[in-house]
Coordinates of C-alpha atoms in Angstrom, one line a residue:
X2 CA -52.5 60.8 27.2
X3 CA -54.2 58.8 29.9
X4 CA -55.7 55.3 29.5
X5 CA -57.4 53.1 32.0
X6 CA -55.9 49.6 32.5
X7 CA -58.1 46.8 33.8
X8 CA -56.8 43.4 34.6
X9 CA -58.7 40.1 35.0
X10 CA -57.8 36.7 36.5
X11 CA -54.2 36.2 37.3
X12 CA -53.2 39.4 35.6
X13 CA -55.0 41.3 38.4
X14 CA -52.3 40.0 40.8
X15 CA -49.6 41.7 38.6
X16 CA -51.3 44.9 37.6
X17 CA -54.0 45.4 40.2
X18 CA -57.7 45.5 39.3
X19 CA -57.7 48.9 37.7
X20 CA -55.2 51.7 37.2
X21 CA -54.7 54.9 35.2
X22 CA -51.6 55.2 33.1
X23 CA -50.0 58.1 31.4
X24 CA -48.6 56.9 28.0
X25 CA -47.2 58.4 24.9
X26 CA -49.5 59.8 22.2
X27 CA -50.1 57.4 19.3
X28 CA -48.9 54.4 21.3
X29 CA -49.9 51.0 19.8
X30 CA -51.2 48.1 21.9
X31 CA -48.0 46.3 21.1
X32 CA -46.0 49.2 22.5
X33 CA -48.2 49.3 25.6
X34 CA -47.6 45.5 26.1
X35 CA -43.8 46.1 25.9
X36 CA -44.1 49.0 28.3
X37 CA -46.0 46.9 30.8
X38 CA -43.4 44.1 30.6
X39 CA -40.7 46.7 31.3
X40 CA -42.4 48.3 34.2
X41 CA -44.0 45.3 35.9
X42 CA -41.4 42.6 36.3
X43 CA -43.9 39.9 37.3
X44 CA -45.8 40.4 33.9
X45 CA -43.1 38.2 32.3
X46 CA -44.6 35.3 34.3
X47 CA -48.1 35.7 32.8
X48 CA -49.3 33.3 30.2
X49 CA -50.1 34.8 26.8
X50 CA -52.9 37.4 27.3
X51 CA -55.4 38.9 24.9
X52 CA -56.1 42.6 25.0
X53 CA -59.4 44.5 24.6
X54 CA -59.9 48.2 24.1
X55 CA -63.3 49.7 25.1
X56 CA -64.7 46.2 25.5
X57 CA -63.7 45.0 22.0
X58 CA -61.0 42.2 21.6
X59 CA -58.1 43.5 19.4
X60 CA -56.7 40.9 17.1
X61 CA -53.8 43.0 15.7
X62 CA -52.1 44.8 18.6
X63 CA -49.2 45.9 16.3
X64 CA -51.3 48.3 14.4
X65 CA -54.0 49.3 16.9
X66 CA -53.3 52.9 18.0
X67 CA -54.6 53.9 21.5
X68 CA -56.5 57.2 22.0
X69 CA -56.8 59.4 25.1
X70 CA -59.4 57.9 27.5
X71 CA -59.3 54.4 26.1
X72 CA -60.0 51.5 28.5
X73 CA -57.6 48.6 28.0
X74 CA -58.4 45.2 29.4
X75 CA -55.8 42.4 29.9
X76 CA -57.5 39.0 29.5
X77 CA -55.5 36.0 30.5
X78 CA -56.5 32.5 29.1
X79 CA -59.5 30.9 30.8
X80 CA -59.7 27.3 31.7
X81 CA -62.0 25.1 33.7
X82 CA -64.8 22.8 33.3

């Protein structure tokens, strides 16, 4: 199945702003996170990031199952003042 990966902030430097990925059917967000760490070596240097699917923050990435056409956003921590 295909998903769209969108990265923001420092994550954009690692993954690019937006890309299409071909992933396994019934992949969870946790499995996607592991896949990204395996395929993008610089991702190990990212701070802990949150993930959103179709513009909704996902709290439990271990059980959230992706569907074909989902848009997954990688959201690094934000700081500033």
